CSV table of C-alpha atoms in Angstrom, one decimal:
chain,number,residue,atom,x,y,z
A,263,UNK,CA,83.8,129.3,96.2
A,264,UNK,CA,85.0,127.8,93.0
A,265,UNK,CA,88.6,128.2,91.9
A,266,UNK,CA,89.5,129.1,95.8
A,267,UNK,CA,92.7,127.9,96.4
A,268,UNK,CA,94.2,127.6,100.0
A,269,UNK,CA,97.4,130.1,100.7
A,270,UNK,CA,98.1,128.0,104.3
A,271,UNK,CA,100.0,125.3,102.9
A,272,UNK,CA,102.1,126.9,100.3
A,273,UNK,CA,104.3,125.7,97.3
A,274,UNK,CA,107.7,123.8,97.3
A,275,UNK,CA,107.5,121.3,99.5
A,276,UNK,CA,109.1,117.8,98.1
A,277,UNK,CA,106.2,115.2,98.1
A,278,UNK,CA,105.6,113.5,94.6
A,279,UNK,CA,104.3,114.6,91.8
A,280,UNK,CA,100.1,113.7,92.3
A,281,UNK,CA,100.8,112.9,96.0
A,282,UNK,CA,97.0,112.4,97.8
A,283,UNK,CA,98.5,113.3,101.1
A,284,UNK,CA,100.2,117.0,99.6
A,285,UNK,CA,96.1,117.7,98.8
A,286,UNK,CA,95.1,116.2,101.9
A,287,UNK,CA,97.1,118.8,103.9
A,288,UNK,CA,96.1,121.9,101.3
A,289,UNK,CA,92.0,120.9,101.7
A,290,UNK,CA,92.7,120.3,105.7
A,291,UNK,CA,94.0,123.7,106.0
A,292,UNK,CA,91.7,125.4,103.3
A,293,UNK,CA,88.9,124.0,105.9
A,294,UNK,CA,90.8,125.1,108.7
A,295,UNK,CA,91.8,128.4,108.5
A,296,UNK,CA,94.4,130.1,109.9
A,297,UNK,CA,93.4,130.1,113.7
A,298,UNK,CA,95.0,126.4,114.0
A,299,UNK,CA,97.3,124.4,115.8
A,300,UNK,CA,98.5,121.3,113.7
A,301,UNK,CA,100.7,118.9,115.3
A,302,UNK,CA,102.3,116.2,112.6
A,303,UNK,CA,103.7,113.1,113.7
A,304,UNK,CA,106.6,111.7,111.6
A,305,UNK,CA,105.4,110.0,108.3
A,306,UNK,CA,105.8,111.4,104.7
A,307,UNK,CA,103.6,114.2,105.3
A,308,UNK,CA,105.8,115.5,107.9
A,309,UNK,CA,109.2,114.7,105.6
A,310,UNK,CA,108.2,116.3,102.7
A,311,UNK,CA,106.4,119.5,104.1
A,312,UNK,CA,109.2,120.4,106.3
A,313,UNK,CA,112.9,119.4,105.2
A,314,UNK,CA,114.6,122.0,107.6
A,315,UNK,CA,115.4,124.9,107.8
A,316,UNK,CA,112.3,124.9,104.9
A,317,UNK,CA,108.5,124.2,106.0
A,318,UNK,CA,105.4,124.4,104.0
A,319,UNK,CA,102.8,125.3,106.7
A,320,UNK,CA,102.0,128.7,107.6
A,321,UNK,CA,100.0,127.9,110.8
A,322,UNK,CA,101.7,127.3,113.7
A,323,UNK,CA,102.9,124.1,113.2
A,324,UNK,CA,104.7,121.3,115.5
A,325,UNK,CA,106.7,117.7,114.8
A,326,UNK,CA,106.3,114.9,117.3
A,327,UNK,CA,107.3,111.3,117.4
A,328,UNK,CA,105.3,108.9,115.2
A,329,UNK,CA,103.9,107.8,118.9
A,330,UNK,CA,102.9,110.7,120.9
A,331,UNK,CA,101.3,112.9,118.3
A,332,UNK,CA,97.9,112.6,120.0
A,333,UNK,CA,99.6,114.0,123.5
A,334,UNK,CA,101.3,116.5,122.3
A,335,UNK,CA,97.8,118.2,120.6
A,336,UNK,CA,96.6,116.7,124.3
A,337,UNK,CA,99.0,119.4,125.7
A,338,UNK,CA,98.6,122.1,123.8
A,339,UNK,CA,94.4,121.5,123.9
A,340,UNK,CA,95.0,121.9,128.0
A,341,UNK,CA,97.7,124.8,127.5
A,342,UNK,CA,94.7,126.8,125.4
A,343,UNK,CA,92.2,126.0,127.8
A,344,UNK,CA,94.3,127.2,130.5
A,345,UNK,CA,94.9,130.6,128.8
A,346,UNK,CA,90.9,130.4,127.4
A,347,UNK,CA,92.3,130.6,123.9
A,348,UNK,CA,90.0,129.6,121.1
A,349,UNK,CA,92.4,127.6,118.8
A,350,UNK,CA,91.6,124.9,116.9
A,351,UNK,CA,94.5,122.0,117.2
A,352,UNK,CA,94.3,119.2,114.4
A,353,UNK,CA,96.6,116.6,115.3
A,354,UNK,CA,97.9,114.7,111.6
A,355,UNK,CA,99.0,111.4,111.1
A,356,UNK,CA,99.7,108.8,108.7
A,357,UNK,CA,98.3,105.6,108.6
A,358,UNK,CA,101.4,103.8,110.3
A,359,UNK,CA,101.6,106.8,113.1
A,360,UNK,CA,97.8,105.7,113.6
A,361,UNK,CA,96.9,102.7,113.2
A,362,UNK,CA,100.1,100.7,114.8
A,363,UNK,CA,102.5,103.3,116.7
A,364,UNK,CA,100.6,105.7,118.1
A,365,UNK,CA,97.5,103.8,118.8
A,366,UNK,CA,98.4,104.1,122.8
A,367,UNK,CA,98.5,107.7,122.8
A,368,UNK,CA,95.3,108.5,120.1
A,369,UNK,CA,94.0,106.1,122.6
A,370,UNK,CA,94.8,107.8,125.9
A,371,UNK,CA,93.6,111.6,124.2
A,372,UNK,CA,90.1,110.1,123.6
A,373,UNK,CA,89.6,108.5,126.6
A,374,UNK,CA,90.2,111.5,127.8
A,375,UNK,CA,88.2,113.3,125.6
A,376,UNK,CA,90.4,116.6,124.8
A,377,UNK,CA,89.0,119.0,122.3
A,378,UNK,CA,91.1,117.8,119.2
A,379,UNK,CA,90.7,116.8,115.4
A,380,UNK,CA,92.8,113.4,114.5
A,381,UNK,CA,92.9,113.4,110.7
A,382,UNK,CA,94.3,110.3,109.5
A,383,UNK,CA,95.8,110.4,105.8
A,384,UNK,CA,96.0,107.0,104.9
A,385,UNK,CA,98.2,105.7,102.4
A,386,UNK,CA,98.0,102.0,103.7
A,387,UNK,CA,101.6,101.3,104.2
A,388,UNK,CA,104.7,103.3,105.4
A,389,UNK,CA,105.5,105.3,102.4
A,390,UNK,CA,107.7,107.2,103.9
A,391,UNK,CA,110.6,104.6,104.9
A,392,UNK,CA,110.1,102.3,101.5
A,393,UNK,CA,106.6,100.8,101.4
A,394,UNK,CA,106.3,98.7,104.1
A,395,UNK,CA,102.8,97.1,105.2
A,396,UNK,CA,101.1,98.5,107.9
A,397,UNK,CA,97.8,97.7,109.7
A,398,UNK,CA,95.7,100.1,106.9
A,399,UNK,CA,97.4,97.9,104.4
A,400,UNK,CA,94.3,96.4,102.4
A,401,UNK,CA,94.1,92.3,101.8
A,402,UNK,CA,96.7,91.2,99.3
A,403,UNK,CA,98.4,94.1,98.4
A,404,UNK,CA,102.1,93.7,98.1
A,405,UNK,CA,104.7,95.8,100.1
A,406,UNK,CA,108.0,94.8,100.7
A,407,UNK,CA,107.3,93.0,103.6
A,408,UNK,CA,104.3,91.6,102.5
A,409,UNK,CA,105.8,90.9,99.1
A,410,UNK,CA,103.8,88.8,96.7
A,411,UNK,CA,105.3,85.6,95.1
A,412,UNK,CA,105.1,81.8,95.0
A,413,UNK,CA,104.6,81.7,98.6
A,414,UNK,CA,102.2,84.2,99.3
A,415,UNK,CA,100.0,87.0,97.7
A,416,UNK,CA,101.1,89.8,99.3
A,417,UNK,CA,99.4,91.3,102.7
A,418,UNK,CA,98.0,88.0,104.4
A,419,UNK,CA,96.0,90.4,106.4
A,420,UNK,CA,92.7,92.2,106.7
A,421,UNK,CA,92.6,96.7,106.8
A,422,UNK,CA,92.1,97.2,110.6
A,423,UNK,CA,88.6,99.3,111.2
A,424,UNK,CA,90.0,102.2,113.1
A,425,UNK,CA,87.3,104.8,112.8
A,426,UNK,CA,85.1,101.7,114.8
A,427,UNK,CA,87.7,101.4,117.2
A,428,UNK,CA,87.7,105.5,118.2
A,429,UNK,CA,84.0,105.7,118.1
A,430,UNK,CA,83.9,102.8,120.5
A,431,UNK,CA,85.8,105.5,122.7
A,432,UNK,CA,82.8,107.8,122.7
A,433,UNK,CA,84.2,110.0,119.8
A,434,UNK,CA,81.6,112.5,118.9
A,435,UNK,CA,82.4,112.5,115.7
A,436,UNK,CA,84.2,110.2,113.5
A,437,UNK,CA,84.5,109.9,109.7
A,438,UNK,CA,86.3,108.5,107.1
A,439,UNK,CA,86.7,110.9,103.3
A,440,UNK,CA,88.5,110.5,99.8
A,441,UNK,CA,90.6,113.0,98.1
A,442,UNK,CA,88.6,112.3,95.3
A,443,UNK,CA,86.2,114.4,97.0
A,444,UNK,CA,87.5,117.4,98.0
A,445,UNK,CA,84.2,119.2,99.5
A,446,UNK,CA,83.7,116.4,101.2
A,447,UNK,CA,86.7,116.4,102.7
A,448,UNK,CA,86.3,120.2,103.8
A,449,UNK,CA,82.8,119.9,105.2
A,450,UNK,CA,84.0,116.9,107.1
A,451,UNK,CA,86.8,118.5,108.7
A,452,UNK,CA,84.5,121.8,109.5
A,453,UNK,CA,82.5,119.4,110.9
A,454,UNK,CA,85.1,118.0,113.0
A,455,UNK,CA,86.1,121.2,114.1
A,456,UNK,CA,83.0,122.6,115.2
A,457,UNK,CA,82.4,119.0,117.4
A,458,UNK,CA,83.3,119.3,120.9
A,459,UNK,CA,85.5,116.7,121.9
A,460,UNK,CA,88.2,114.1,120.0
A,461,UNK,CA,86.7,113.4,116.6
A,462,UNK,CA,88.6,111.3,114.2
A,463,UNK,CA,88.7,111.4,110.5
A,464,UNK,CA,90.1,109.1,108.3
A,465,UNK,CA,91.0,110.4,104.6
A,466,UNK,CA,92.4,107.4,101.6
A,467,UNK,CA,95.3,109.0,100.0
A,468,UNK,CA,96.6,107.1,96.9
A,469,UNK,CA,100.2,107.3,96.6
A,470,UNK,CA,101.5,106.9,93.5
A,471,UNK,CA,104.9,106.1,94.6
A,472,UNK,CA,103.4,103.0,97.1
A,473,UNK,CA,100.4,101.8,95.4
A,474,UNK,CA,102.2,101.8,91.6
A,475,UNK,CA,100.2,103.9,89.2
A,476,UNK,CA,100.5,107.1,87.0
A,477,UNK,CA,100.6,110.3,88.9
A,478,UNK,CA,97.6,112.1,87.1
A,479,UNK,CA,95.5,109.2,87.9
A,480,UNK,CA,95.0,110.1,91.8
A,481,UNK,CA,91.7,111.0,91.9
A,482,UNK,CA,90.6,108.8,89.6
A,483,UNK,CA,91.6,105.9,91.9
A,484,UNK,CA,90.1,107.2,95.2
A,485,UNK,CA,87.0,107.6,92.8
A,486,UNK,CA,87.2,103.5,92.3
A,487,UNK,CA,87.9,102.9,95.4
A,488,UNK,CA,84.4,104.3,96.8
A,489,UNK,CA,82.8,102.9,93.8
A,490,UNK,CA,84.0,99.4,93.9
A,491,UNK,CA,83.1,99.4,97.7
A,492,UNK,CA,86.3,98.9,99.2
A,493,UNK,CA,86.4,101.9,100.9
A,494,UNK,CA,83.2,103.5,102.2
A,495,UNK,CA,82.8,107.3,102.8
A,496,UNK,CA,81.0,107.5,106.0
A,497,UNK,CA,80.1,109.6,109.1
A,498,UNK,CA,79.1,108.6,112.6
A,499,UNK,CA,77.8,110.2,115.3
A,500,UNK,CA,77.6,108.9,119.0
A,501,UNK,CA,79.0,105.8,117.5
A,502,UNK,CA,75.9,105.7,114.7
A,503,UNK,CA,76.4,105.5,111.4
A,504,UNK,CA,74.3,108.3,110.6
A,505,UNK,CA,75.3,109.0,106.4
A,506,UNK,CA,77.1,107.0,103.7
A,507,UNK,CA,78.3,107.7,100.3
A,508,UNK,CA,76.0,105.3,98.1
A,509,UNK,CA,77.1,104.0,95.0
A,510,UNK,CA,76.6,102.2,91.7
A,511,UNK,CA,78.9,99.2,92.4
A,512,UNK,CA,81.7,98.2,90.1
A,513,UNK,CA,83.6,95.2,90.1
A,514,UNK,CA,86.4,95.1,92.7
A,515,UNK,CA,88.9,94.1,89.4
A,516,UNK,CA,88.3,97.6,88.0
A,517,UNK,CA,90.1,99.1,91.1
A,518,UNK,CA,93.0,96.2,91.5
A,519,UNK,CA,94.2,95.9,88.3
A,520,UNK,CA,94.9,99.8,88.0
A,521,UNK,CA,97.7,99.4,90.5
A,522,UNK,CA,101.0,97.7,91.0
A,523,UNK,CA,100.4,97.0,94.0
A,524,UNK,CA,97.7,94.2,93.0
A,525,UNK,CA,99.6,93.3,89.6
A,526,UNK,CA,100.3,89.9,91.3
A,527,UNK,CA,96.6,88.8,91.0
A,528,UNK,CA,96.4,89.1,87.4
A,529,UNK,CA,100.1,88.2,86.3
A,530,UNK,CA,101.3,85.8,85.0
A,531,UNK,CA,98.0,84.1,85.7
A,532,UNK,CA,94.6,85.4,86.7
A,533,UNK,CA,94.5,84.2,90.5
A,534,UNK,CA,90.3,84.3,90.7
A,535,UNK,CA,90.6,83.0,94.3
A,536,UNK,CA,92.2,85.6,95.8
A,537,UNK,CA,90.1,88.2,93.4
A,538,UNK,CA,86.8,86.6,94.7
A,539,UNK,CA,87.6,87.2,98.6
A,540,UNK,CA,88.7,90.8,97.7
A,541,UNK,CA,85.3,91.2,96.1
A,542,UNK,CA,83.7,89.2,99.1
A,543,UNK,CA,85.5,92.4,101.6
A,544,UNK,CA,84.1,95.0,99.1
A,545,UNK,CA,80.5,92.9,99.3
A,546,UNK,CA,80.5,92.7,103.1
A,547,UNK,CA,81.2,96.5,102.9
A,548,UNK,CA,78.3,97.2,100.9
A,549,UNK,CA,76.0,94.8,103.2
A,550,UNK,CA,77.5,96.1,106.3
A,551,UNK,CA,76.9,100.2,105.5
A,552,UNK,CA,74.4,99.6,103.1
A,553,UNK,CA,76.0,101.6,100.0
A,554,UNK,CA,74.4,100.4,97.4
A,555,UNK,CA,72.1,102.0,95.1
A,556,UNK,CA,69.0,100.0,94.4
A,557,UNK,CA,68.0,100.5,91.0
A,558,UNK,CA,64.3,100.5,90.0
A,559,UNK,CA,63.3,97.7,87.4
A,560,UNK,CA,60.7,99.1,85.1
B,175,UNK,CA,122.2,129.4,108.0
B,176,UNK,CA,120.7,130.7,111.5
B,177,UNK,CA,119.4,128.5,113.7
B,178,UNK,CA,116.1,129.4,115.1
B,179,UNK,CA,114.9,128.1,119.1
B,180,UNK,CA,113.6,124.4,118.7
B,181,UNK,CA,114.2,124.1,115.5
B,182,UNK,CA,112.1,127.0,114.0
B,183,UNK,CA,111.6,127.9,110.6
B,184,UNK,CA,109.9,130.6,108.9
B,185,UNK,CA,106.3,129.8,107.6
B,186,UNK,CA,105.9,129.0,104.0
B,187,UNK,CA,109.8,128.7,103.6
B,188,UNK,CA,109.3,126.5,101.4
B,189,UNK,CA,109.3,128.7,98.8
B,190,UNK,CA,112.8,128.7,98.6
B,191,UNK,CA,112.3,125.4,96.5
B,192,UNK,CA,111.6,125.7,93.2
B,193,UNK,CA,110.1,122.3,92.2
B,194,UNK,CA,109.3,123.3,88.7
B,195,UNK,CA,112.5,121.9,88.2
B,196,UNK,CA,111.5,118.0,88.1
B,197,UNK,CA,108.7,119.0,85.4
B,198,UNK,CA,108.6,116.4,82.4
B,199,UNK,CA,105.8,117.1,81.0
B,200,UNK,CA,104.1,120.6,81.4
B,201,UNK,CA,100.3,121.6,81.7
B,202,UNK,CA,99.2,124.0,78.9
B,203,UNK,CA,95.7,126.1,79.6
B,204,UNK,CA,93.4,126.7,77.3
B,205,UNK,CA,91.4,129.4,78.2
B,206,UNK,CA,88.9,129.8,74.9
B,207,UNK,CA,87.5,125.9,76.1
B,208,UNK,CA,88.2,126.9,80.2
B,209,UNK,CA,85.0,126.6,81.6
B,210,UNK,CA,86.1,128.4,85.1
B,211,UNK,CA,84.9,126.1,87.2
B,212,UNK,CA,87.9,125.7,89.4
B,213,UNK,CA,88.4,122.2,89.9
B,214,UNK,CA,92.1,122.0,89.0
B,215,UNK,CA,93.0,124.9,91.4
B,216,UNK,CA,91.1,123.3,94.2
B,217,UNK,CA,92.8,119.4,93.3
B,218,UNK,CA,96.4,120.2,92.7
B,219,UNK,CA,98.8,118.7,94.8
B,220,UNK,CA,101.1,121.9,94.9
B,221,UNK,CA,98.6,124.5,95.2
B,222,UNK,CA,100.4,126.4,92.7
B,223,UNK,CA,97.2,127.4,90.5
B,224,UNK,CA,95.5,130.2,90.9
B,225,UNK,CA,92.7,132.3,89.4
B,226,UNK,CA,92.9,135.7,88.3
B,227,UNK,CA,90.5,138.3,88.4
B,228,UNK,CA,88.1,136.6,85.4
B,229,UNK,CA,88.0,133.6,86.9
B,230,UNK,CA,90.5,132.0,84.3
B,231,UNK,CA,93.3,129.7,85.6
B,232,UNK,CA,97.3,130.4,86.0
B,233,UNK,CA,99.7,127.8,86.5
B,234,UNK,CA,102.7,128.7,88.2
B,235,UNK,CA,105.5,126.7,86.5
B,236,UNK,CA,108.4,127.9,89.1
B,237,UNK,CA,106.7,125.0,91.3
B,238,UNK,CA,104.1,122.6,89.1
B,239,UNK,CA,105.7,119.3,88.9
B,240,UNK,CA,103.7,118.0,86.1
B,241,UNK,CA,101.8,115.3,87.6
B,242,UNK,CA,98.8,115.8,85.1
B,243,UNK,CA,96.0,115.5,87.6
B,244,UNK,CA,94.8,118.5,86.4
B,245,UNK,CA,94.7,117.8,82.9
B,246,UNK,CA,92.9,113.8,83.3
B,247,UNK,CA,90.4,115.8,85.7
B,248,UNK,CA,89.5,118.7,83.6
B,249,UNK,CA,86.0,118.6,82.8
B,250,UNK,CA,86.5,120.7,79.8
B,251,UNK,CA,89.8,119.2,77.9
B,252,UNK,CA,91.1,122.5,78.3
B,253,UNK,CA,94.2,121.5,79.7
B,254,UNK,CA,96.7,119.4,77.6
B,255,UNK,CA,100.3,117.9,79.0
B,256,UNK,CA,103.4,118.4,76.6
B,257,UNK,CA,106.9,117.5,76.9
B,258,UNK,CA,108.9,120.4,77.9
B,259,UNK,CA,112.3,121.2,76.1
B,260,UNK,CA,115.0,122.3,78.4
């Protein structure tokens, strides 16, 4: 329905001005619906939503450790099975909670294959504590302890492939979304919701605070980063890729030099090195899920 | 303050904070050029526009921080920022 705005995640809460994750969490719920169980680990999300004795949900709502998120929804998926209750329980996390601490316990909740939802915002570092790299942190960008300078270029690492690494557990359903497409988003978390057993989904959430750009641009940059290739909108099913977001490629410059975060590799000097193996990530991308559109030569 | 069991607290409390307050630059509607298709309701941050019965968007400015998502997004220019006096 157009103009339908979700009531379950409600005004006040303190995250920035154009924060991805704040509409991550409205478009989550707006999916959702009121019958759900979310469990937040700590991470800005959690910070900002609920500063006590304040809170922004208006589902029931619960606060673990960055760690144990997944076994705490594990617990409270065995608790409603128990009593045969039919709510759903969408365990949240940022990208630090899931790619680096709490990879044991997302681990141990698909392995054993409780009826959950894992939704991943990722803002590729920890926001939350002062920008600091994590393992979603993309190739070169600089954080504080990845900072760029004359030594280095900032993040020396690649952007670990999580959703791979849960559907390698026999996740139903994994998939990865933008905010800058918000029905996307909702159908994928439907989706999720309606799959029996642990399905993951992973959602890029530009943080304008982090990442060093405007606040009204948001949605512009998740567009740029789908259509440069660097991030791929994707679904998979029994560990099959089974649709992609296809795209007109753009340059990966177009999407760099909007942000801070990449200023490095275009000031004081144009560093084309490091530009061509960003480009080369972006290219494998393409190759790998096959997202490009072929255009027909007349 | 009452402390509730484990920390509760009641849903959508926060209400109570009005974040209008850090607004620089404020979203103005322009309802003759609106086109009512509902993307900036659906895409702000705050959740803090709604429709009313036509269709037509209201900002509430108790809580709209003034990020200007919805005004770069609008598909119809019908939204322009301008620097609030206070």
């Amino acid at each position: 329905m157009a103009g339908q705005t979700c009531d379950l995640f409600d005004c006040g809460h303190r995250a920035c001005g154009g924060c991805g994750a704040a509409l991550v969490s409205r478009l989550i719920l707006d999916a959702a619906g009121e019958d759900t169980i979310v469990v937040s680990s700590t991470g800005c999300m959690e910070v900002f939503s609920t500063p006590y004795p304040e809170t922004a949900w208006k589902v029931p709502w619960i606060h673990s450790l960055f760690e144990n998120n997944s076994a705490v929804a594990s617990g409270i998926v065995a608790a409603l099975k128990k009593q045969g209750r039919k709510e759903k329980v969408i365990a949240i996390g940022g990208d630090g909670a899931t790619f680096d601490i709490g990879m044991i316990c997302i681990s141990g909740a698909f392995e054993r294959g409780h009826d959950f939802t894992y939704i991943c915002y990722d803002n590729e570092a920890y926001m939350n504590t002062g920008i600091q790299r994590s393992g979603a942190t993309p190739y070169d960008a600089s954080t504080t302890t990845s900072p760029a300078g004359k030594c280095a270029t900032g993040n020396p690492l690649p952007k670990k492939d999580m959703p791979k690494i849960l559907a390698a557990h026999g996740a139903p359903y994994v998939a990865t979304a933008t905010i800058a497409y918000p029905a996307d988003i909702r159908k994928k978390v439907k989706k999720a919701l309606d799959t029996p057993g642990p399905c993951y989904i992973q959602i890029h959430a530009p943080c304008c605070t982090g990442w060093g750009f405007e606040a009204e641009k948001t949605m512009e940059i998740g567009k740029l980063a789908v259509e440069t290739g660097l991030w791929v909108n994707y679904e998979m099913e029994q560990g099959e890729v089974t649709k992609v977001k296809k795209v007109v490629r753009k340059p990966v410059e177009e999407y760099l030099k909007t942000q801070k975060r990449f200023r490095h590799l275009f000031r004081p000097v144009r560093n084309d090195t490091e530009i061509a193996k960003i480009q080369a990530i972006a290219d494998r991308n393409a190759e790998k899920y096959g997202i490009d559109i072929k255009l027909k030569k007349d | 303050m009452a402390l509730g069991v484990g920390c509760s607290a009641r849903p959508g409390k926060a209400r109570d904070n009005k974040t209008g307050s850090w607004r620089v630059f404020k979203p103005e509607f322009d309802h003759e050029k609106c086109s009512r298709c509902g993307l900036c309701s659906t895409i702000c941050p705050e959740g803090c526009i709604r429709d009313d019965e036509e269709g037509l968007p209201v900002p509430d400015y108790d809580y709209c921080k003034g990020c200007g998502i919805c005004a770069e997004e609008c598909p119809s220019d019908a939204i322009t920022m301008k620097q609030e006096e206070k």
